[in-house]
Amino acid sequence: MPPGPREEPPPPSPRHLTLAPVALGVLLGGCLSVLNVILAFKAGTGSGGAIITVLLGGAALRLLRKLNWRTLFVTYATASGGTLAVSAIDTSIGAALLGGAPMPAWIALVGLALLANLLGLLLGVVLAPSIIGDPGLKYPALWPVIDLMRALTGSGDAGAGRQRLIVVSAVAAAVLAFTAAAAGRDSLPPAPGLPPYLVLSLSPMLFGLGLRLSGAATVWIGLGAAYSLVVWYATALRAAPRPAPAYAEHLGSPWILAAGVGLLLGYACGFVVRTADGPRRAAVRAMRGRGGHRWLAAAGVAAVTVTALMALPPPYRTIAVALVVLAPLFAVILNRVNAATGMAPTGVLQFLTLVVLALAHVPQGAAYLLVGLICGSALASAYFIEAAKVAATAPARDALRTRQLVACQAIGSVAGVGTGITLLFLVGEAGGVGTAAFPAPTSSALEFLNGLLRGSPEYARSALLFLVPAGLAGLALAWTPALTTLLGLGVLLPAATSAAILLGGVAKLVSQRRRGDEGAFAVTVGSGLILGGGLANAVLLPIQLLTS
């Protein structure tokens, strides 16, 4: 009997991580962590950096002759762990500094950030199967990254043009940043007849952020900025013939600060109410499925843990219960919203966490640290689950085990914590948080809300006159397509910052119409501008500190 066709042996499964892509991911993740600290203090937002990682990582691996799907994914997964390693911690520490607290020790900040990332990884491993396996969660913002990875690792030179474009725009942004620093300017001079407040920031990062945002996002930021300008103009008219209020005085007005915080806080409450039914139904489906026993076991462990925590002394008991309850809850909410919409509303969860901790009488210093820890861990879990989703699309021969993915993210987190915390420490020690260069709108909003919750009754009553109407408006907008978080940020941002972001948004709309590419060109240029401008700022900051 003739022998049958010989079966090909299955492809060998990868058993170790290759050094080159891991090192490349560490470098990119550390740089992107720095960029996100700068963006958090300049614009109150961050940039995921997945496109930057894939494009630059693909170019570097091609030069090293090591480009394939698996090596590019290892680079992406490692950098992903570091990109937002300090997010939520930077803004909460910034709020503490604005409230007059001393700068924590560098090693204490490193420990806090590492703990947040470790907790996020654990939550990500637990939540990943149910989140990734839910067919209703489409990950709209992740598929462009997956498609780009496939294009770069396929045949031909796909993506090479975008790689060159991002490098050229990064170099241009760095040159502009260094030129502006040499000239001693951070904005263009105002037009004749306009007050000094109405200027345009020279930050290429802010312009690049506008290029990356959607048209709707820039419109909502513009509406918030328009409200801020109308309030300033009305205040200036009332002050005539005396000089108009200064920049800091204007942004500290209840018409601005209380209104912006009210919008964010009201939206946060509406957001939780609106999305509460999704996790409940997902848990019911999971308990009815094959993995139901795991969910029941997890619920039992949680019940035992909470019972044990109740035996702790009151201050520590409150802190521990808040951490055990809020961290998993907010991780579930953040991951499901991110998977459904492509947006991770970390700021919303920060406001809610601060409110809960203040009402539970957690001391102010511990509250700010817990805000960073809880919300930072939720964001770390989202980035792990995103990487796991990308891994699920891998060719069979390139699939990574879960422990390898955890190792990539853990290594990247350590790198991101090292660079991000160092920059955060330098900015805090220099007293830069809350200045015109680093207005830190999210930190300012957190500090205002904390002062309102813990301040004097007279202060609370005066601020509530502005906070309550804005909060009700934010609550109502939670059930509409309005981008309320960006509206609130537009109110809180300085005019120079808003103008640069809006200019980038207008440039994106013009490019999109002329090129007919759905904004791909503008997004790539924006990524390069954020990369080059952020790295230039990271280099300039220590120089300015040493020469001041």
Coordinates of C-alpha atoms in Angstrom, one line a residue:
M1 CA 0.0 0.0 0.0
P2 CA 1.6 3.3 -1.1
P3 CA 2.4 5.7 1.7
G4 CA 0.0 8.6 2.1
P5 CA 1.0 12.2 1.8
R6 CA 3.4 13.2 4.6
E7 CA 1.9 15.6 7.0
E8 CA 3.8 18.8 7.7
P9 CA 4.8 19.1 11.4
P10 CA 3.1 22.0 13.2
P11 CA 5.0 25.2 13.4
P12 CA 7.2 25.4 16.5
S13 CA 5.8 27.7 19.2
P14 CA 8.0 30.6 20.3
R15 CA 9.6 29.9 23.6
H16 CA 11.5 33.1 24.3
L17 CA 11.4 36.8 23.6
T18 CA 14.0 38.1 21.2
L19 CA 16.3 40.8 22.6
A20 CA 16.2 43.3 19.7
P21 CA 12.4 43.9 19.6
V22 CA 12.2 44.0 23.4
A23 CA 15.0 46.6 23.6
L24 CA 13.3 48.6 20.8
G25 CA 10.0 48.5 22.7
V26 CA 11.7 49.6 25.9
L27 CA 13.2 52.6 24.0
L28 CA 9.9 53.6 22.4
G29 CA 7.8 53.1 25.5
G30 CA 10.1 55.1 27.6
C31 CA 10.1 58.0 25.1
L32 CA 6.3 57.9 24.8
S33 CA 5.9 57.9 28.6
V34 CA 7.8 61.2 28.6
L35 CA 5.6 62.6 25.9
N36 CA 2.4 61.7 27.8
V37 CA 3.7 63.4 31.0
I38 CA 4.3 66.6 29.0
L39 CA 0.9 66.4 27.2
A40 CA -0.9 65.8 30.5
F41 CA 0.5 69.0 31.9
K42 CA 0.1 71.0 28.7
A43 CA -3.3 69.9 27.4
G44 CA -4.8 67.6 30.1
T45 CA -4.8 64.6 27.8
G46 CA -2.5 61.9 26.4
S47 CA -1.6 60.1 23.3
G48 CA -1.6 56.3 23.0
G49 CA 1.3 56.2 20.6
A50 CA 0.4 52.8 19.0
I51 CA 0.8 54.2 15.4
I52 CA 4.2 55.7 16.3
T53 CA 5.4 52.4 17.8
V54 CA 4.3 50.3 14.9
L55 CA 5.7 52.7 12.2
L56 CA 9.1 53.4 13.9
G57 CA 9.4 49.9 15.3
G58 CA 8.7 48.4 11.8
A59 CA 11.3 50.7 10.2
A60 CA 14.0 49.8 12.8
L61 CA 13.3 46.1 12.6
R62 CA 13.5 46.3 8.8
L63 CA 16.9 47.9 9.0
L64 CA 18.0 45.1 11.4
R65 CA 16.5 42.5 9.0
K66 CA 14.3 41.2 11.8
L67 CA 10.9 42.4 10.7
N68 CA 8.1 39.9 10.9
W69 CA 4.7 39.9 12.7
R70 CA 6.0 38.4 15.9
T71 CA 9.0 40.8 16.4
L72 CA 6.8 43.8 15.5
F73 CA 4.2 42.7 18.0
V74 CA 6.8 42.2 20.8
T75 CA 8.0 45.7 20.1
Y76 CA 4.4 47.0 20.2
A77 CA 3.5 45.1 23.4
T78 CA 6.6 46.2 25.2
A79 CA 6.2 49.8 24.3
S80 CA 2.5 49.6 25.1
G81 CA 3.4 48.8 28.7
G82 CA 5.5 51.9 29.0
T83 CA 3.5 54.4 27.0
L84 CA 1.0 55.3 29.7
A85 CA 2.9 53.9 32.7
V86 CA 2.6 57.2 34.6
S87 CA -0.8 58.3 33.4
A88 CA -3.3 59.3 36.1
I89 CA -0.4 59.5 38.6
D90 CA 1.1 62.6 36.9
T91 CA -2.2 64.5 37.1
S92 CA -3.0 63.5 40.6
I93 CA 0.5 64.4 41.9
G94 CA 0.1 67.7 40.0
A95 CA -3.1 68.3 41.8
A96 CA -1.4 67.7 45.1
L97 CA 1.4 70.1 44.2
L98 CA -1.2 72.8 43.2
G99 CA -2.7 72.3 46.7
G100 CA 0.6 73.2 48.4
A101 CA 1.7 69.6 49.2
P102 CA 5.5 68.9 49.0
M103 CA 6.9 66.9 46.1
P104 CA 7.1 63.2 47.1
A105 CA 10.4 61.4 47.0
W106 CA 11.4 60.1 43.6
I107 CA 11.6 56.5 44.9
A108 CA 8.1 56.8 46.4
L109 CA 6.7 57.9 43.1
V110 CA 8.5 55.0 41.3
G111 CA 7.0 52.5 43.8
L112 CA 3.5 54.0 43.4
A113 CA 3.7 53.8 39.6
L114 CA 5.1 50.2 39.6
L115 CA 2.3 49.1 41.9
A116 CA -0.3 50.7 39.7
N117 CA 1.1 48.9 36.6
L118 CA 1.4 45.5 38.4
L119 CA -2.2 45.8 39.6
G120 CA -3.3 46.7 36.1
L121 CA -1.5 43.7 34.6
L122 CA -3.3 41.4 37.1
L123 CA -6.6 42.9 36.4
G124 CA -5.9 42.7 32.7
V125 CA -5.1 39.0 32.8
V126 CA -8.4 38.3 34.7
L127 CA -10.6 40.5 32.5
A128 CA -9.1 39.8 29.1
P129 CA -11.0 36.6 28.2
S130 CA -14.5 38.1 28.9
I131 CA -13.7 41.4 27.2
I132 CA -12.0 40.0 24.1
G133 CA -14.6 37.3 23.8
D134 CA -17.5 39.7 23.8
P135 CA -18.7 39.9 20.1
G136 CA -20.4 43.3 20.8
L137 CA -17.1 45.0 21.5
K138 CA -15.5 46.0 18.2
Y139 CA -12.4 47.9 19.2
P140 CA -12.8 50.6 16.5
A141 CA -9.5 52.4 17.4
L142 CA -7.4 49.2 17.4
W143 CA -8.1 47.8 14.0
P144 CA -6.1 50.4 12.1
V145 CA -3.1 49.4 14.2
I146 CA -3.7 45.7 13.4
D147 CA -4.1 46.4 9.7
L148 CA -0.9 48.5 9.7
M149 CA 1.0 45.7 11.4
R150 CA -0.2 43.3 8.7
A151 CA 0.7 45.7 5.9
L152 CA 4.3 46.3 7.3
T153 CA 5.0 42.6 7.8
G154 CA 3.5 41.5 4.5
S155 CA 5.1 41.6 1.1
G156 CA 6.2 44.9 -0.5
D157 CA 7.0 48.3 1.0
A158 CA 3.6 49.1 2.5
G159 CA 3.9 51.8 5.2
A160 CA 7.4 53.0 4.1
G161 CA 6.0 56.4 3.1
R162 CA 4.2 56.9 6.4
Q163 CA 7.5 55.9 8.3
R164 CA 9.4 58.6 6.4
L165 CA 6.6 61.1 6.9
I166 CA 6.6 60.6 10.7
V167 CA 10.4 61.0 10.9
V168 CA 10.4 64.2 8.8
S169 CA 7.6 65.8 10.8
A170 CA 9.4 64.8 14.1
V171 CA 12.6 66.5 13.0
A172 CA 10.6 69.6 12.0
A173 CA 8.9 69.7 15.3
A174 CA 12.2 69.3 17.2
V175 CA 13.7 72.2 15.2
L176 CA 10.8 74.4 15.9
A177 CA 10.9 73.6 19.6
F178 CA 14.6 74.4 19.9
T179 CA 14.2 77.5 17.9
A180 CA 11.4 78.8 20.1
A181 CA 13.4 78.0 23.2
A182 CA 16.5 79.8 21.8
A183 CA 14.3 82.9 21.0
G184 CA 12.8 82.8 24.5
R185 CA 9.3 82.5 23.2
D186 CA 6.6 80.0 23.9
S187 CA 3.9 81.7 21.8
L188 CA 3.5 84.2 18.9
P189 CA 3.1 87.8 19.9
P190 CA -0.6 88.9 20.0
A191 CA -2.1 90.8 17.0
P192 CA -2.2 94.6 17.4
G193 CA -5.1 95.7 19.6
L194 CA -5.6 92.3 21.2
P195 CA -4.8 91.5 24.9
P196 CA -1.8 89.4 25.8
Y197 CA -4.1 86.6 26.7
L198 CA -5.1 86.0 23.1
V199 CA -1.9 84.4 21.6
L200 CA -1.0 81.2 19.8
S201 CA 1.2 78.6 21.4
L202 CA 4.3 77.6 19.4
S203 CA 4.1 74.0 20.8
P204 CA 4.3 71.5 17.9
M205 CA 2.9 68.9 20.2
L206 CA -0.4 70.8 20.6
F207 CA -0.7 71.4 16.8
G208 CA 0.0 67.6 16.3
L209 CA -2.6 66.8 18.9
G210 CA -5.1 68.8 16.9
L211 CA -4.1 66.9 13.7
R212 CA -4.8 63.6 15.5
L213 CA -8.2 64.5 17.0
S214 CA -11.4 64.0 15.1
G215 CA -13.2 67.1 13.7
A216 CA -16.0 66.6 16.3
A217 CA -13.4 66.7 19.1
T218 CA -11.9 69.9 18.0
V219 CA -15.3 71.5 17.6
W220 CA -16.2 70.7 21.2
I221 CA -12.8 72.0 22.4
G222 CA -13.5 75.2 20.4
L223 CA -16.9 75.6 22.0
G224 CA -15.3 75.4 25.5
A225 CA -12.6 77.9 24.5
A226 CA -15.3 80.3 23.0
Y227 CA -17.1 80.2 26.4
S228 CA -13.8 81.0 28.2
L229 CA -13.1 83.9 25.9
V230 CA -16.6 85.4 26.2
V231 CA -16.3 85.3 30.0
W232 CA -12.9 86.9 29.8
Y233 CA -14.2 89.7 27.5
A234 CA -17.2 90.3 29.8
T235 CA -14.9 90.5 32.8
A236 CA -12.6 92.9 31.0
L237 CA -15.6 95.2 30.1
R238 CA -16.7 95.2 33.8
A239 CA -13.2 96.1 34.9
A240 CA -12.9 99.1 32.5
P241 CA -11.2 101.5 32.7
R242 CA -9.0 99.4 35.0
P243 CA -6.7 96.8 33.5
A244 CA -8.3 93.4 32.5
P245 CA -7.7 90.5 34.8
A246 CA -4.5 88.6 34.5
Y247 CA -4.2 85.2 33.0
A248 CA -4.1 83.2 36.2
E249 CA -6.9 85.3 37.7
H250 CA -9.1 84.6 34.7
L251 CA -8.6 80.9 34.7
G252 CA -9.1 80.8 38.5
S253 CA -12.5 82.5 38.2
P254 CA -15.5 80.3 39.3
W255 CA -17.0 81.1 35.9
I256 CA -14.2 79.1 34.4
L257 CA -12.9 76.6 36.9
A258 CA -16.2 75.7 38.6
A259 CA -18.0 75.5 35.2
G260 CA -15.3 73.3 33.7
V261 CA -15.1 71.0 36.7
G262 CA -18.9 70.8 36.9
L263 CA -19.2 69.7 33.3
L264 CA -16.6 66.9 33.9
L265 CA -18.1 65.8 37.2
G266 CA -21.7 65.8 35.9
Y267 CA -20.7 63.8 32.8
A268 CA -18.8 61.4 35.0
C269 CA -21.9 60.6 37.1
G270 CA -24.1 60.2 34.0
F271 CA -21.4 58.1 32.3
V272 CA -21.4 55.6 35.2
V273 CA -25.2 55.4 35.3
R274 CA -25.4 55.0 31.5
T275 CA -22.8 52.2 31.3
A276 CA -23.7 50.3 34.5
D277 CA -26.0 47.9 32.8
G278 CA -23.3 46.7 30.3
P279 CA -21.0 45.1 33.0
R280 CA -24.0 43.7 34.8
R281 CA -25.3 41.8 31.7
A282 CA -21.7 40.7 30.9
A283 CA -21.3 39.2 34.4
V284 CA -24.6 37.4 34.1
R285 CA -23.7 35.9 30.7
A286 CA -20.3 34.9 32.1
M287 CA -21.8 33.2 35.1
R288 CA -24.2 31.3 32.9
G289 CA -21.4 30.1 30.6
R290 CA -18.6 27.6 30.9
G291 CA -16.5 30.0 32.9
G292 CA -19.2 30.7 35.5
H293 CA -17.4 28.8 38.2
R294 CA -14.4 31.0 37.9
W295 CA -16.6 34.1 38.3
L296 CA -18.3 32.6 41.4
A297 CA -14.9 31.7 42.8
A298 CA -13.6 35.3 42.2
A299 CA -16.7 36.7 43.9
G300 CA -16.1 34.4 46.9
V301 CA -12.5 35.5 47.2
A302 CA -13.5 39.2 46.9
A303 CA -16.1 38.7 49.7
V304 CA -13.5 37.0 52.0
T305 CA -11.0 39.8 51.2
V306 CA -13.5 42.6 52.0
T307 CA -14.5 40.8 55.2
A308 CA -10.8 40.6 56.3
L309 CA -10.2 44.2 55.4
M310 CA -13.0 45.3 57.8
A311 CA -10.8 44.1 60.7
L312 CA -8.3 46.9 59.9
P313 CA -8.2 50.2 61.9
P314 CA -10.7 52.8 60.4
P315 CA -8.3 54.9 58.3
Y316 CA -6.6 51.9 56.7
R317 CA -9.8 50.0 56.4
T318 CA -11.4 52.8 54.3
I319 CA -8.4 53.1 52.1
A320 CA -8.1 49.3 51.5
V321 CA -11.8 48.9 50.8
A322 CA -11.8 51.8 48.3
L323 CA -8.8 50.2 46.5
V324 CA -10.2 46.7 46.5
V325 CA -13.7 47.8 45.3
L326 CA -12.9 50.7 43.0
A327 CA -9.9 49.3 41.1
P328 CA -11.7 46.3 39.6
L329 CA -14.9 48.2 39.1
F330 CA -13.2 51.0 37.2
A331 CA -11.1 48.6 35.2
V332 CA -14.3 46.8 33.9
I333 CA -15.9 50.2 33.0
L334 CA -12.8 51.6 31.3
N335 CA -12.1 48.4 29.3
R336 CA -15.7 48.0 28.1
V337 CA -15.9 51.7 27.0
N338 CA -12.5 51.6 25.4
A339 CA -13.4 48.4 23.5
A340 CA -16.8 49.8 22.4
T341 CA -15.8 53.3 21.4
G342 CA -12.0 53.5 21.2
M343 CA -11.9 56.1 24.0
A344 CA -10.5 55.6 27.5
P345 CA -12.2 58.2 29.8
T346 CA -9.5 58.1 32.5
G347 CA -10.2 61.7 33.6
V348 CA -13.8 60.9 34.3
L349 CA -12.8 58.1 36.6
Q350 CA -10.3 60.3 38.4
F351 CA -13.1 62.8 39.3
L352 CA -15.3 60.0 40.5
T353 CA -12.6 58.4 42.6
L354 CA -11.7 61.8 44.2
V355 CA -15.4 62.4 45.1
V356 CA -15.8 58.9 46.7
L357 CA -12.6 59.2 48.7
A358 CA -13.4 62.7 49.9
L359 CA -16.9 61.6 51.0
A360 CA -15.3 58.6 52.8
H361 CA -13.0 61.1 54.7
V362 CA -9.8 59.6 53.3
P363 CA -7.0 62.1 54.2
Q364 CA -6.1 64.5 51.3
G365 CA -2.6 63.2 50.8
A366 CA -3.6 59.6 50.6
A367 CA -6.6 60.5 48.4
Y368 CA -4.4 61.9 45.6
L369 CA -2.1 58.9 45.8
L370 CA -5.1 56.5 45.6
V371 CA -6.6 58.4 42.6
G372 CA -3.3 57.8 40.7
L373 CA -3.1 54.2 41.8
I374 CA -6.7 53.2 41.1
C375 CA -7.1 55.0 37.8
G376 CA -3.5 54.2 36.7
S377 CA -4.2 50.5 37.3
A378 CA -7.4 50.7 35.3
L379 CA -5.6 52.2 32.4
A380 CA -2.8 49.7 32.6
S381 CA -5.3 46.9 32.4
A382 CA -6.8 48.4 29.3
Y383 CA -3.5 48.5 27.5
F384 CA -2.8 44.9 28.4
I385 CA -6.2 43.9 27.1
E386 CA -5.6 45.9 23.9
A387 CA -2.3 44.0 23.4
A388 CA -4.1 40.7 24.1
K389 CA -6.7 41.6 21.4
V390 CA -3.9 42.3 18.9
A391 CA -2.2 39.0 19.9
A392 CA -5.5 37.2 19.2
T393 CA -5.2 38.2 15.5
A394 CA -1.7 36.7 15.1
P395 CA -0.8 34.1 12.5
A396 CA -0.6 30.7 14.1
R397 CA 3.1 30.4 14.0
D398 CA 3.6 33.8 15.7
A399 CA 1.2 33.4 18.6
L400 CA 2.6 34.4 22.0
R401 CA 1.7 32.8 25.3
T402 CA 0.0 34.9 27.9
R403 CA 3.0 34.8 30.2
Q404 CA 5.1 36.2 27.3
L405 CA 2.7 39.0 26.8
V406 CA 2.7 39.8 30.5
A407 CA 6.6 39.8 30.4
C408 CA 6.6 42.3 27.5
Q409 CA 4.2 44.6 29.3
A410 CA 6.0 44.3 32.6
I411 CA 9.4 45.2 31.0
G412 CA 7.9 48.1 29.2
S413 CA 6.2 49.4 32.4
V414 CA 9.5 49.5 34.2
A415 CA 11.0 51.5 31.4
G416 CA 8.0 53.9 31.2
V417 CA 8.0 54.4 35.0
G418 CA 11.7 55.2 35.0
T419 CA 11.5 57.9 32.3
G420 CA 8.1 59.3 33.1
I421 CA 8.5 59.5 36.9
T422 CA 11.9 61.2 36.4
L423 CA 10.4 63.9 34.2
L424 CA 7.4 64.3 36.6
F425 CA 9.8 64.7 39.5
L426 CA 11.9 67.4 37.6
V427 CA 8.8 69.4 36.6
G428 CA 7.4 69.2 40.2
E429 CA 10.8 70.2 41.8
A430 CA 11.1 73.2 39.4
G431 CA 7.6 74.4 40.4
G432 CA 6.4 74.2 36.8
V433 CA 3.0 72.7 37.4
G434 CA 0.3 75.3 37.0
T435 CA 2.5 77.8 35.1
A436 CA 1.8 79.1 31.6
A437 CA 4.2 76.5 30.2
F438 CA 2.5 73.6 32.1
P439 CA -1.1 74.8 32.9
A440 CA -2.1 71.2 33.9
P441 CA -5.9 71.7 33.4
T442 CA -6.9 68.3 34.7
S443 CA -4.7 68.7 37.8
S444 CA -6.2 72.2 38.4
A445 CA -9.7 70.7 38.1
L446 CA -8.9 67.9 40.6
E447 CA -7.4 70.4 43.1
F448 CA -10.5 72.7 42.8
L449 CA -12.9 69.8 43.3
N450 CA -10.9 68.5 46.3
G451 CA -10.9 72.0 47.8
L452 CA -14.7 72.3 47.3
L453 CA -15.3 69.0 49.0
R454 CA -13.0 69.7 51.9
G455 CA -13.1 73.5 52.1
S456 CA -15.0 75.9 54.2
P457 CA -18.9 76.1 53.9
E458 CA -18.7 79.7 52.6
Y459 CA -16.3 78.7 49.8
A460 CA -18.5 75.7 49.0
R461 CA -21.7 77.7 48.8
S462 CA -20.1 80.3 46.4
A463 CA -18.6 77.7 44.2
L464 CA -21.8 75.6 44.1
L465 CA -23.6 78.5 42.3
F466 CA -21.5 77.8 39.3
L467 CA -20.8 74.1 39.8
V468 CA -24.4 72.8 40.1
P469 CA -25.7 74.3 36.8
A470 CA -22.6 73.1 34.9
G471 CA -22.9 69.7 36.6
L472 CA -26.5 69.3 35.6
A473 CA -25.5 70.3 32.0
G474 CA -22.8 67.6 32.0
L475 CA -25.2 65.0 33.4
A476 CA -27.7 65.7 30.6
L477 CA -25.0 65.6 27.9
A478 CA -23.9 62.1 29.0
W479 CA -27.0 60.8 27.1
T480 CA -26.1 62.7 23.9
P481 CA -23.3 62.3 21.3
A482 CA -21.6 65.4 22.8
L483 CA -17.9 65.0 23.7
T484 CA -18.4 66.6 27.1
T485 CA -14.9 65.8 28.5
L486 CA -13.4 67.8 25.6
L487 CA -15.9 70.6 26.1
G488 CA -14.8 70.8 29.8
L489 CA -11.1 70.8 28.8
G490 CA -11.8 73.6 26.3
V491 CA -13.2 75.7 29.1
L492 CA -10.2 75.0 31.4
L493 CA -7.4 75.3 28.9
P494 CA -5.5 78.6 28.3
A495 CA -6.5 80.3 25.0
A496 CA -3.0 79.8 23.6
T497 CA -3.3 76.1 24.1
S498 CA -6.8 75.8 22.6
A499 CA -5.7 77.9 19.6
A500 CA -2.9 75.6 18.7
I501 CA -5.1 72.5 19.0
L502 CA -7.9 74.1 17.0
L503 CA -5.4 75.2 14.3
G504 CA -4.3 71.6 14.0
G505 CA -7.9 70.4 13.7
V506 CA -8.6 72.9 10.9
A507 CA -5.4 71.8 9.1
K508 CA -6.6 68.2 9.4
L509 CA -10.0 69.0 7.8
V510 CA -8.3 70.9 4.9
S511 CA -5.9 68.0 4.3
Q512 CA -8.7 65.4 4.5
R513 CA -10.8 67.2 1.9
R514 CA -7.9 67.8 -0.5
R515 CA -6.3 64.4 -0.2
G516 CA -9.5 62.3 0.3
D517 CA -7.6 59.9 2.7
E518 CA -9.9 60.1 5.7
G519 CA -7.3 62.1 7.6
A520 CA -4.5 59.4 7.4
F521 CA -1.9 61.9 6.3
A522 CA -2.8 64.4 9.0
V523 CA -2.8 61.8 11.7
T524 CA 0.7 60.5 10.7
V525 CA 2.1 64.1 10.6
G526 CA 0.5 64.7 14.0
S527 CA 2.1 61.7 15.5
G528 CA 5.5 62.9 14.2
L529 CA 5.0 66.4 15.6
I530 CA 4.0 65.0 19.0
L531 CA 7.0 62.7 19.0
G532 CA 9.6 65.4 17.9
G533 CA 8.1 68.2 20.1
G534 CA 7.9 66.0 23.1
L535 CA 11.4 64.7 22.9
A536 CA 12.7 68.2 22.4
N537 CA 10.8 69.4 25.5
A538 CA 12.2 66.5 27.4
V539 CA 15.8 67.5 26.4
L540 CA 15.1 71.2 27.0
L541 CA 13.6 70.9 30.4
P542 CA 16.8 69.7 32.3
I543 CA 18.8 72.3 30.4
Q544 CA 16.4 75.1 31.5
L545 CA 16.6 73.8 35.1
L546 CA 20.4 73.8 35.1
T547 CA 20.7 77.2 33.6
S548 CA 18.0 78.9 35.7

